[in-house]
Coordinates of C-alpha atoms in Angstrom, one line a residue:
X1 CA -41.5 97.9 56.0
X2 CA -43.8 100.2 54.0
X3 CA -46.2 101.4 56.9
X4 CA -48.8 103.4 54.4
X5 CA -48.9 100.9 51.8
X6 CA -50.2 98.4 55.1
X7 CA -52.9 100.5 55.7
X8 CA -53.8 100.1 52.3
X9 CA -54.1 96.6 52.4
X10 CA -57.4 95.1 53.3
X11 CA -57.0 92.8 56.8
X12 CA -56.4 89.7 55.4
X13 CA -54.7 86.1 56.5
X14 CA -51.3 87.9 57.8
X15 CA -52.6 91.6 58.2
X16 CA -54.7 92.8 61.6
X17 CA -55.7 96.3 62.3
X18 CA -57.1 97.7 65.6
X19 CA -57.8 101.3 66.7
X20 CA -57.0 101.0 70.0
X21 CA -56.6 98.1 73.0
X22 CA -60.2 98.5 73.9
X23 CA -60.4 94.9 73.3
X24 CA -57.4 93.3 74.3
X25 CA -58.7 89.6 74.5
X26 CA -59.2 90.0 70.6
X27 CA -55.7 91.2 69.9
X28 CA -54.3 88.2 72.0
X29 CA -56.6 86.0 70.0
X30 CA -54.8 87.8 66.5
X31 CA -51.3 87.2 68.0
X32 CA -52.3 83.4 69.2
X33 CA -53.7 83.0 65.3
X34 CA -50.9 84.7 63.5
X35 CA -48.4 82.5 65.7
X36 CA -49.9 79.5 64.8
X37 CA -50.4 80.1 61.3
X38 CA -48.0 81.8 59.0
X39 CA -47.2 84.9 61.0
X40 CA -48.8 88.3 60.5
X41 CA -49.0 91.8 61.3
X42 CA -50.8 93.8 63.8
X43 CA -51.2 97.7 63.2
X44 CA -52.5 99.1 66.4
X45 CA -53.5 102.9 66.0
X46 CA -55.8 102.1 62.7
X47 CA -59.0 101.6 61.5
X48 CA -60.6 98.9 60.2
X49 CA -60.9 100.6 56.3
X50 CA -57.1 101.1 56.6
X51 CA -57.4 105.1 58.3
X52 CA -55.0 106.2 60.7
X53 CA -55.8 107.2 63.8
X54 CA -53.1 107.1 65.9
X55 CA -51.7 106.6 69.4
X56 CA -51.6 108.8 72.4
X57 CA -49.5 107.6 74.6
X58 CA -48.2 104.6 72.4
X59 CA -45.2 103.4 74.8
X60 CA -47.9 103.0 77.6
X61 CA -49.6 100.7 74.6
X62 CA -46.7 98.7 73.8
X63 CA -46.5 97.9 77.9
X64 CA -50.1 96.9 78.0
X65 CA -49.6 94.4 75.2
X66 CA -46.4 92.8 76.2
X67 CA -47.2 91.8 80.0
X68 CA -50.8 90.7 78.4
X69 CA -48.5 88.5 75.7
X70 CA -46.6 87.2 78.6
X71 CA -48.9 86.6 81.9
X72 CA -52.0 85.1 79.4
X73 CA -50.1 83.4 76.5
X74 CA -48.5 80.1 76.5
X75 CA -45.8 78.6 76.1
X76 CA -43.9 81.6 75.7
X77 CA -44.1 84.2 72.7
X78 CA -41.9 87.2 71.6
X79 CA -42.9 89.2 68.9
X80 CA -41.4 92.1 67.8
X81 CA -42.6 95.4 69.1
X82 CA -42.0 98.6 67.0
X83 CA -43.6 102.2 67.5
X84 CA -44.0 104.2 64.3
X85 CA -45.2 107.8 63.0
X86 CA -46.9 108.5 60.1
X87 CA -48.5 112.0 59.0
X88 CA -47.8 113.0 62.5
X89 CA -49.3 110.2 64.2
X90 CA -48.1 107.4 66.3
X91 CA -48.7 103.6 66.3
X92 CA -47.7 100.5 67.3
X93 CA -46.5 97.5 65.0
X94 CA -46.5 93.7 66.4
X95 CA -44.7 91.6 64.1
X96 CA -45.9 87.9 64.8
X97 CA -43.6 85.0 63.8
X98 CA -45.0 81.8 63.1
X99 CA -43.6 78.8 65.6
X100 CA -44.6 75.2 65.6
X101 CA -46.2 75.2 69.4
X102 CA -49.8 75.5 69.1
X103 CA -49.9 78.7 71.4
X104 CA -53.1 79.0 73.4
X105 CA -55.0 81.8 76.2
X106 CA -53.5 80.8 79.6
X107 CA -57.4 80.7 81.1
X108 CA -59.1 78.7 78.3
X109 CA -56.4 76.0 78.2
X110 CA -55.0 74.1 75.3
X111 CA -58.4 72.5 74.1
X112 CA -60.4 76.2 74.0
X113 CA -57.6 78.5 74.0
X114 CA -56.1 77.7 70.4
X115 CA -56.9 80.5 67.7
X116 CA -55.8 80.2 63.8
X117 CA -56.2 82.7 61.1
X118 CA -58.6 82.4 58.4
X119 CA -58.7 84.8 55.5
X120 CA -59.1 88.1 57.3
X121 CA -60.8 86.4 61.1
X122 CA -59.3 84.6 64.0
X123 CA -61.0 81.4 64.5
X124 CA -61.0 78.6 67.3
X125 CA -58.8 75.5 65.8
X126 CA -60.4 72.1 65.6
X127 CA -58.6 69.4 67.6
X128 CA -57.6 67.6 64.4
X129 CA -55.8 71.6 63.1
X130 CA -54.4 71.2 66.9
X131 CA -53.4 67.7 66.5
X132 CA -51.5 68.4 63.5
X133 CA -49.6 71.4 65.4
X134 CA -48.0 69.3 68.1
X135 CA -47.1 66.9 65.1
X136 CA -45.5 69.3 63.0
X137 CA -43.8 70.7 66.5
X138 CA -42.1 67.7 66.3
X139 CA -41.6 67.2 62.7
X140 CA -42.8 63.8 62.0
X141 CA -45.8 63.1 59.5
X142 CA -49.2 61.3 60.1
X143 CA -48.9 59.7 56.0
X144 CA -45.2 58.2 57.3
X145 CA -46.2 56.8 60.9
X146 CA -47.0 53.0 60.9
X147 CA -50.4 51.7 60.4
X148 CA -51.2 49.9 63.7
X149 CA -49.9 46.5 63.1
X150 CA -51.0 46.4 59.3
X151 CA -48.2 44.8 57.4
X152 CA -47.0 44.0 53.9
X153 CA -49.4 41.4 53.2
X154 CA -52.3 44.0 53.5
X155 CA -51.0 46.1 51.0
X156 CA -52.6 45.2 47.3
X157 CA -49.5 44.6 45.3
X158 CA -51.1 43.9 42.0
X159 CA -52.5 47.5 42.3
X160 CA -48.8 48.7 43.2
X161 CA -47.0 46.7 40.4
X162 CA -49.9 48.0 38.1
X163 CA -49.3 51.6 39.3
X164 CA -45.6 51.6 39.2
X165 CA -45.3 49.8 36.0
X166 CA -43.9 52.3 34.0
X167 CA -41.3 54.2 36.7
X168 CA -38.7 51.9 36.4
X169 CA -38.7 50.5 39.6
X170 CA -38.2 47.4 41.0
X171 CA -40.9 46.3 43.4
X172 CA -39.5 44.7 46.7
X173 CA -39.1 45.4 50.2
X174 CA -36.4 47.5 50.4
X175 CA -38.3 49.7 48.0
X176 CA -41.3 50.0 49.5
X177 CA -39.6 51.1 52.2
X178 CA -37.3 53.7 50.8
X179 CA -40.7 55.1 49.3
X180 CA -42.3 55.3 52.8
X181 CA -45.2 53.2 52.0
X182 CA -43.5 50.7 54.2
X183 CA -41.3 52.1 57.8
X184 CA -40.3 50.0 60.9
X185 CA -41.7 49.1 64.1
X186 CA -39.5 48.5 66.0
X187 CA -38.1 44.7 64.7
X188 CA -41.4 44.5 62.4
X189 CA -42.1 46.0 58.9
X190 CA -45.2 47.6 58.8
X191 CA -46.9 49.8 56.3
X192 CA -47.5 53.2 56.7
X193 CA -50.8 55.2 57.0
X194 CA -49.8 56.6 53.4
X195 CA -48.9 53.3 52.3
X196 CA -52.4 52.3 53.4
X197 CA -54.0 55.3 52.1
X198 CA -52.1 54.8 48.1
X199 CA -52.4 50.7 48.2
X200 CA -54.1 49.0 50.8
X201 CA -56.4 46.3 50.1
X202 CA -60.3 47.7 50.4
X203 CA -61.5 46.0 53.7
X204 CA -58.5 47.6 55.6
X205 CA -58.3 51.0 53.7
X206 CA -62.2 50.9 54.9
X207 CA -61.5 50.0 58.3
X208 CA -58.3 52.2 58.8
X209 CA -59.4 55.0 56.6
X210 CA -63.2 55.1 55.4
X211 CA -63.0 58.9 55.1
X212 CA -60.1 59.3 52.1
X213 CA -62.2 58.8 49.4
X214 CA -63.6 61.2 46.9
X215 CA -67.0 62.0 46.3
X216 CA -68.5 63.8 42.9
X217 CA -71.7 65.5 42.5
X218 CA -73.6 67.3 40.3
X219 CA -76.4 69.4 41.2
X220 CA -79.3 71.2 39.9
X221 CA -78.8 75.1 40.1
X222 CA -76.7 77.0 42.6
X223 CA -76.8 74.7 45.7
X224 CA -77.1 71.4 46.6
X225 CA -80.4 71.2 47.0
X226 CA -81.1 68.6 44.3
X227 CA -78.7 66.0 42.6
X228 CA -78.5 65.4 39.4
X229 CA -75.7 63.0 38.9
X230 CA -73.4 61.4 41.8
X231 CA -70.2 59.5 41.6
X232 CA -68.3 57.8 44.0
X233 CA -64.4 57.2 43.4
X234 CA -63.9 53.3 45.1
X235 CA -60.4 52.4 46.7
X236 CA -57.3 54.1 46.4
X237 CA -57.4 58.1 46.0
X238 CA -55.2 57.1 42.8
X239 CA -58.0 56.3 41.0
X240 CA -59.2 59.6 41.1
X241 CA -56.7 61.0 38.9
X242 CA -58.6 59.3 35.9
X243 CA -62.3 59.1 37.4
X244 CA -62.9 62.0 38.7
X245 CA -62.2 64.0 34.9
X246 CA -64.3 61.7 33.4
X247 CA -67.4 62.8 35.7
X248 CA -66.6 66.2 34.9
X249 CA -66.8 65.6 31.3
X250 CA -70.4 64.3 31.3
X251 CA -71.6 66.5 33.6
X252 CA -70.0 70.1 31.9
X253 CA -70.3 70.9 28.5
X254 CA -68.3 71.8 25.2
X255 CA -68.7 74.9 22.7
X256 CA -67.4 75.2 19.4
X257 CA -65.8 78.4 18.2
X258 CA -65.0 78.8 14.9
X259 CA -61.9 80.7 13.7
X260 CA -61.8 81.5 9.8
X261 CA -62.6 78.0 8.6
X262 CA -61.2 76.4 12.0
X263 CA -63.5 75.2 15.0
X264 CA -61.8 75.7 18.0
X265 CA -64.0 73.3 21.2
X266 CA -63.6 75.4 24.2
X267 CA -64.6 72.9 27.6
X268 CA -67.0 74.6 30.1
X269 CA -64.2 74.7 33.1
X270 CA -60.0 74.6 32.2
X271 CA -59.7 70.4 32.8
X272 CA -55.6 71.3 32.7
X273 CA -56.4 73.6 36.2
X274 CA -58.5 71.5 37.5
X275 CA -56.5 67.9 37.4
X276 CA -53.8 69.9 38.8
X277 CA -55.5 71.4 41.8
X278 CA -57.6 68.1 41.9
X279 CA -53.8 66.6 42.4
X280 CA -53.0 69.0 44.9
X281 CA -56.5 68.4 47.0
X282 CA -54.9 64.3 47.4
X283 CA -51.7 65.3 47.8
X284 CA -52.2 67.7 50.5
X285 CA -55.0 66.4 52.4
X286 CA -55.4 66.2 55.8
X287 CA -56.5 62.5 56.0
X288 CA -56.3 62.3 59.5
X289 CA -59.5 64.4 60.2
X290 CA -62.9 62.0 60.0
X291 CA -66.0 62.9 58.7
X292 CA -64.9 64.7 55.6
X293 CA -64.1 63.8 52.6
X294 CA -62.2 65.6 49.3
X295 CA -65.4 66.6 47.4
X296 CA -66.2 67.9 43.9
X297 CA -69.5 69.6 43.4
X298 CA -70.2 70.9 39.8
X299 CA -73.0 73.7 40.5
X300 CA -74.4 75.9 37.5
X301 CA -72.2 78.8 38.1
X302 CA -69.1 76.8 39.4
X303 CA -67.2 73.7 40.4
X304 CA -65.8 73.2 43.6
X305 CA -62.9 71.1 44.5
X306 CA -62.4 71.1 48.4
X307 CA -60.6 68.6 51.0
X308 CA -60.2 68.1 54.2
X309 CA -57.3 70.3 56.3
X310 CA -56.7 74.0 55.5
X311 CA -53.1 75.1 54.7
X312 CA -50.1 73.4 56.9
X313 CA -49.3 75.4 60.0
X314 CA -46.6 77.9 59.0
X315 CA -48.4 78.0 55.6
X316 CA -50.9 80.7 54.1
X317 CA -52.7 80.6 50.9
X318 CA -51.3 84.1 49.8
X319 CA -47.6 82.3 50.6
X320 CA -49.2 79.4 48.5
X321 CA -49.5 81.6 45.2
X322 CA -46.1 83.0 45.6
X323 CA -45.1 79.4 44.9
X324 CA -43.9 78.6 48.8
X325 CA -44.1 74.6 49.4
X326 CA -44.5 72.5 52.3
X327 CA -45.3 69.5 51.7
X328 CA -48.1 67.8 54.4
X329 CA -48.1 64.1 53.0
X330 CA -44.6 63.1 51.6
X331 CA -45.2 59.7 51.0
X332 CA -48.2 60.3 48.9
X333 CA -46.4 63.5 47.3
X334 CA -43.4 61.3 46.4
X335 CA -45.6 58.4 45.0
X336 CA -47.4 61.1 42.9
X337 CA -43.9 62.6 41.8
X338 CA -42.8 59.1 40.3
X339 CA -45.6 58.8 38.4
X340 CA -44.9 62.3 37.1
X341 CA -48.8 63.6 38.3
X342 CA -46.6 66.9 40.3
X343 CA -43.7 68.8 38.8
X344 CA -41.8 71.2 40.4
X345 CA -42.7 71.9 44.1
X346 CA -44.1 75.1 44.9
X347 CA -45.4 75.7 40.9
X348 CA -49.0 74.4 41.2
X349 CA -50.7 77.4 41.4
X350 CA -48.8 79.0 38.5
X351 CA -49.8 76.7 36.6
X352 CA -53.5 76.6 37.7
X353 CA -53.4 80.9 37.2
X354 CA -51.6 80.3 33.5
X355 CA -53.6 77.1 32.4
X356 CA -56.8 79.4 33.2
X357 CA -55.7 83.2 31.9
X358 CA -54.5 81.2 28.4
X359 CA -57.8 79.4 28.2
X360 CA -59.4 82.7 28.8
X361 CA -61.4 81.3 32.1
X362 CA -62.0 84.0 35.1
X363 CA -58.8 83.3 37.9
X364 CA -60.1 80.6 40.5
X365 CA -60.5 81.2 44.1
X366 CA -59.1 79.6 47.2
X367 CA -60.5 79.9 50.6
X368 CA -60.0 78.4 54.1
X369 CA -63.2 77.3 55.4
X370 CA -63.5 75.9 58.8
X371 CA -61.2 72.4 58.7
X372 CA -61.5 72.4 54.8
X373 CA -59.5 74.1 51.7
X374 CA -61.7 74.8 48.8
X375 CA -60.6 76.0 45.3
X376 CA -63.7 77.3 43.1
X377 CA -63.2 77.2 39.5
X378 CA -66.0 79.7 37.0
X379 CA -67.0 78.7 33.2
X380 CA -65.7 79.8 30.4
X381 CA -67.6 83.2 29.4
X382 CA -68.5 81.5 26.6
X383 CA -70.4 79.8 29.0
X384 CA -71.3 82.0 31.8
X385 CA -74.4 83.6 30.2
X386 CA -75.9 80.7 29.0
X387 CA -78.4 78.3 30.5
X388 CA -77.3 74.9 31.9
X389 CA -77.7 71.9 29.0
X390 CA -80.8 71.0 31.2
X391 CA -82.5 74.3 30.7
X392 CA -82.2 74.9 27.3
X393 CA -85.3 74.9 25.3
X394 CA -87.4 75.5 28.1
X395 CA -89.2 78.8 28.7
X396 CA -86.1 80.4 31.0
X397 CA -86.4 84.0 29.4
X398 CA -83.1 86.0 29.2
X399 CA -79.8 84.3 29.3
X400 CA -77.0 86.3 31.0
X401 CA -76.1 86.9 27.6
X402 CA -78.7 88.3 26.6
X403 CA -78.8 90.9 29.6
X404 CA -75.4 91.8 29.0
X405 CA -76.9 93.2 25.2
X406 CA -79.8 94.3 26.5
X407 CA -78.6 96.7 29.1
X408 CA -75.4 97.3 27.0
X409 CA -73.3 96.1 29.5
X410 CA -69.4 95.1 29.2
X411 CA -68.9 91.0 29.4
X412 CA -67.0 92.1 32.4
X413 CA -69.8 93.6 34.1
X414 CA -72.4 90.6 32.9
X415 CA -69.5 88.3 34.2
X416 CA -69.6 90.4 37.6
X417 CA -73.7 89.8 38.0
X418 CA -73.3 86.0 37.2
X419 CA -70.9 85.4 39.6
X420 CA -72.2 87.6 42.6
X421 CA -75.6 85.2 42.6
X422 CA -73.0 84.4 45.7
X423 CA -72.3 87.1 47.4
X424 CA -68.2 88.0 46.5
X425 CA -65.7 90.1 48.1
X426 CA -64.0 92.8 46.3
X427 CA -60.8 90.8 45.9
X428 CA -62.6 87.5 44.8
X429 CA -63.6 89.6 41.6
X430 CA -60.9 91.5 40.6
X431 CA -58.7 88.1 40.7
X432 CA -61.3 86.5 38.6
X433 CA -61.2 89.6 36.2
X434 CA -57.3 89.8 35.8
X435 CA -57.6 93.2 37.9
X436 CA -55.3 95.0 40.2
X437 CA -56.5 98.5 40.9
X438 CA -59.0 98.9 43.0
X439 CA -60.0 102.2 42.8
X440 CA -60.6 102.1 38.8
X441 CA -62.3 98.6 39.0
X442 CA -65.0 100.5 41.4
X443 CA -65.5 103.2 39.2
X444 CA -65.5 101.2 36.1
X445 CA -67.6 98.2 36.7
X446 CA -69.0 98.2 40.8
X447 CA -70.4 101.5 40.9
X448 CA -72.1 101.7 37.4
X449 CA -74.1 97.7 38.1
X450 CA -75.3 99.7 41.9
X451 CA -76.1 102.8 39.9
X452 CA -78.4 100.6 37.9
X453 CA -79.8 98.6 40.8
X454 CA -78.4 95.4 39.5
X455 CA -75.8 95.3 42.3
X456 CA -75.7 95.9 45.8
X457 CA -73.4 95.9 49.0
X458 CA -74.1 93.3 51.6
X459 CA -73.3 95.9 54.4
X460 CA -74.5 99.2 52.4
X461 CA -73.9 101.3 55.5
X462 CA -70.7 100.2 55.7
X463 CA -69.1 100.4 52.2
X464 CA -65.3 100.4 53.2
X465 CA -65.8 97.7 56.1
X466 CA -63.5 94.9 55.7
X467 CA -66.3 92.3 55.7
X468 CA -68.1 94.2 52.4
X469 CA -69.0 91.7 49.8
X470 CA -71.2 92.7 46.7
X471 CA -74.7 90.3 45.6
X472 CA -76.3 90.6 42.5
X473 CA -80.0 92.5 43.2
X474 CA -83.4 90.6 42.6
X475 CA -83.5 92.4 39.9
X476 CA -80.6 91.5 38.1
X477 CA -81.5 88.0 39.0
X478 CA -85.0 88.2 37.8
X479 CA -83.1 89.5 34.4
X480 CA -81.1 86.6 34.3
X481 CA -83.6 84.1 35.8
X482 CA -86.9 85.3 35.2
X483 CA -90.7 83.3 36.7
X484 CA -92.1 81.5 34.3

């Protein structure tokens, strides 16, 4: 383990730091979160911008963490204590493994005393993020458990003989079953809550599931203020696969690029990236959680596709783009495999990342927000710095485009401006930029858009705080947006 390049690191989902144990109930609360997510590290003896301060008496450290760990954590955790020295000073690293449990604070109990990680913070888990703990502590899955008492006859098997036509397969009993969309109870055959959720007939998808549905909007600017266009996928989440494009379609727009005496039509958003990650938002779900829904929301300056359940426990978005699997719903994911919607397991964001660099589209984020896993897709520059179809014609003054030229800036640096209308972290831009190194990207794009007032830190007195994100000025928006 490469101490110094840690401290490097920003804190993250499976990276902590803390100076000291000054606050020991949020170091628990890190250990609890790393435990029940996908593991982590905690360097104690360093800053929060990566600095090392170092340990007096760092044995007398490790002792007041480990009886802490085991008098106020349960059940019981053992992570791996080491004491290191770097540049002459001492600290202490807690290696955090992640084990089905849920783990919890001995004094808040099981229903306020679970933490998971999120990004870089350690948050309180929702009962339906606990629920799916103590499932996945004992390895069964909520899409293979039976349905109640909801059998074969509720299943809509014109829908399955339609869907299935061209795999080859014969449908009957014994193949429903092997496919999980039917499963045993006790002497009866039921169907399962993923058989319900692929095929069951509307009044009972409705009454057993009214939340797995997906919902499309369009709205007018950069929140969702206003509607513009709505769209509701009906029935199975299958039908998504060919609906929900189609919304995208009319509510994003085309450009044509011409090459020597070749027109080349370049779509606002990469459609190849987005049916894949709109596959991976139904086949990864979390349908057990109510009230939420997978939604797609096509803003100005991006589309968002987000459903309901953040990453499986054990599971971490940065492990998710190194191509780890683990699969939440296998009954849907196998449906989905026979009709060849997913490839190889564990390839999804490669092929998101690729289908996006080739297209030349900015790299699309994922974050964890709350109960809900959101991937955020940007336009096209081609697009980027021009006014929404709506707009165009009417007195909107300079397009970003047009900025970019005015103030001679790089279509990196207009890109930067058009994208921080939200605020973004540091990472969030260099991902979308292709870019690795942090120190040059600061020098070459950050620092000249603040030099010019057209960019500015959201915590100014704080620039190397691990919370920094970076908002385009009012001036910069008033360039790009002027008052009529």
């Amino acid at each position: 383990m490469d101490i110094i390049k840690l401290t490097q690191l920003p804190e993250g989902q499976t990276l902590e730091f803390k100076r000291d144990t000054s606050s020991l109930d949020a170091i628990l609360k890190a250990v609890i979160g790393f435990a029940n997510s996908a593991g982590g590290i905690i360097l104690i003896g360093v800053d929060d911008d990566g600095s090392i301060v170092g340990l007096l008496e760092p044995a007398k450290v490790q002792e007041q963490v480990a009886n802490a760990i085991a008098h106020r954590i349960k059940p019981q955790l053992l992570p791996e204590f080491n004491i290191v020295e770097v540049r002459h000073k001492s600290m202490l690293v807690i290696q955090v493994e992640h084990i089905p449990a849920p783990f919890y604070l001995t004094n808040k109990g099981e229903e306020q005393g679970v933490f998971i990680r999120l990004g870089n913070s350690t948050r309180l888990a929702s009962k339906e993020t606990i629920a799916e703990m103590k499932r996945a502590s004992h390895h069964p899955y909520f899409d293979k458990a039976p349905c109640n008492n909801v059998g074969e006859k509720d299943l809509d098997m014109p829908l399955i003989q339609k869907t299935l036509a061209n795999s080859n397969i014969s449908i009957n009993s014994e193949k429903l079953m092997s496919l999980g969309i039917l499963t045993h109870r006790g002497k009866r055959v039921v169907a399962t809550n993923g058989g319900i959720i692929l095929f069951g007939k509307p009044d009972i998808l409705y009454e057993y599931f009214p939340f797995a549905q997906v919902r499309c909007a369009r709205f007018a600017g950069t929140s969702r203020a206003e509607f513009i266009d709505r769209f509701n996928v009906e029935g199975s989440i299958l039908h998504a696969i060919d609906e929900v494009p189609k919304f995208i379609r009319r509510n994003t727009r085309m450009a044509g690029k011409f090459g020597g005496m070749q027109r080349k039509d370049i779509a606002e958003y990469p459609m190849g990236g987005i049916r894949e990650a709109l596959t991976n938002a139904l086949v990864h779900a979390n349908y057990e959680i109510s009230g939420t829904r997978i939604f797609v929301a096509i803003y100005d300056d991006r589309l968002e596709i987000q459903n309901p359940g953040i990453m499986p426990p054990g599971m971490s978005i940065e492990q998710f783009k190194a191509g780890v699997s683990r699969i939440r719903n296998p009954v849907i994911a196998r449906v989905f495999g026979e009709l060849n919607l997913v490839e190889e397991w564990g390839s999804g964001y490669k092929r998101i990342r690729e289908a996006c660099k080739q297209g030349g589209y900015p790299e699309p984020q994922w974050e964890e927000l709350g109960t809900v896993l959101r991937v955020t897709f940007f336009p096209h520059p081609d697009f980027a710095h021009k006014a929404p179809a709506d707009q165009v014609g009417t007195k909107s003054g300079l397009s970003w485009d047009q900025v970019g030229t005015k103030l001679e800036l790089t279509s990196e640096a207009t890109l930067i401006l058009q994208m921080c209308q939200q605020p973004k972290t540091l990472v969030e831009l260099m991902s979308a930029l292709y870019l690795k190194n942090r120190t040059k990207f600061r020098q070459k794009y950050l620092n000249p858009l603040i030099e010019q007032k057209l960019l500015q830190m959201t915590i100014p007195d704080k620039p190397n705080s691990r919370m920094q994100k970076y908002q385009t000025t009012t001036i910069g928006l008033e360039l790009g947006h002027p008052k009529n």
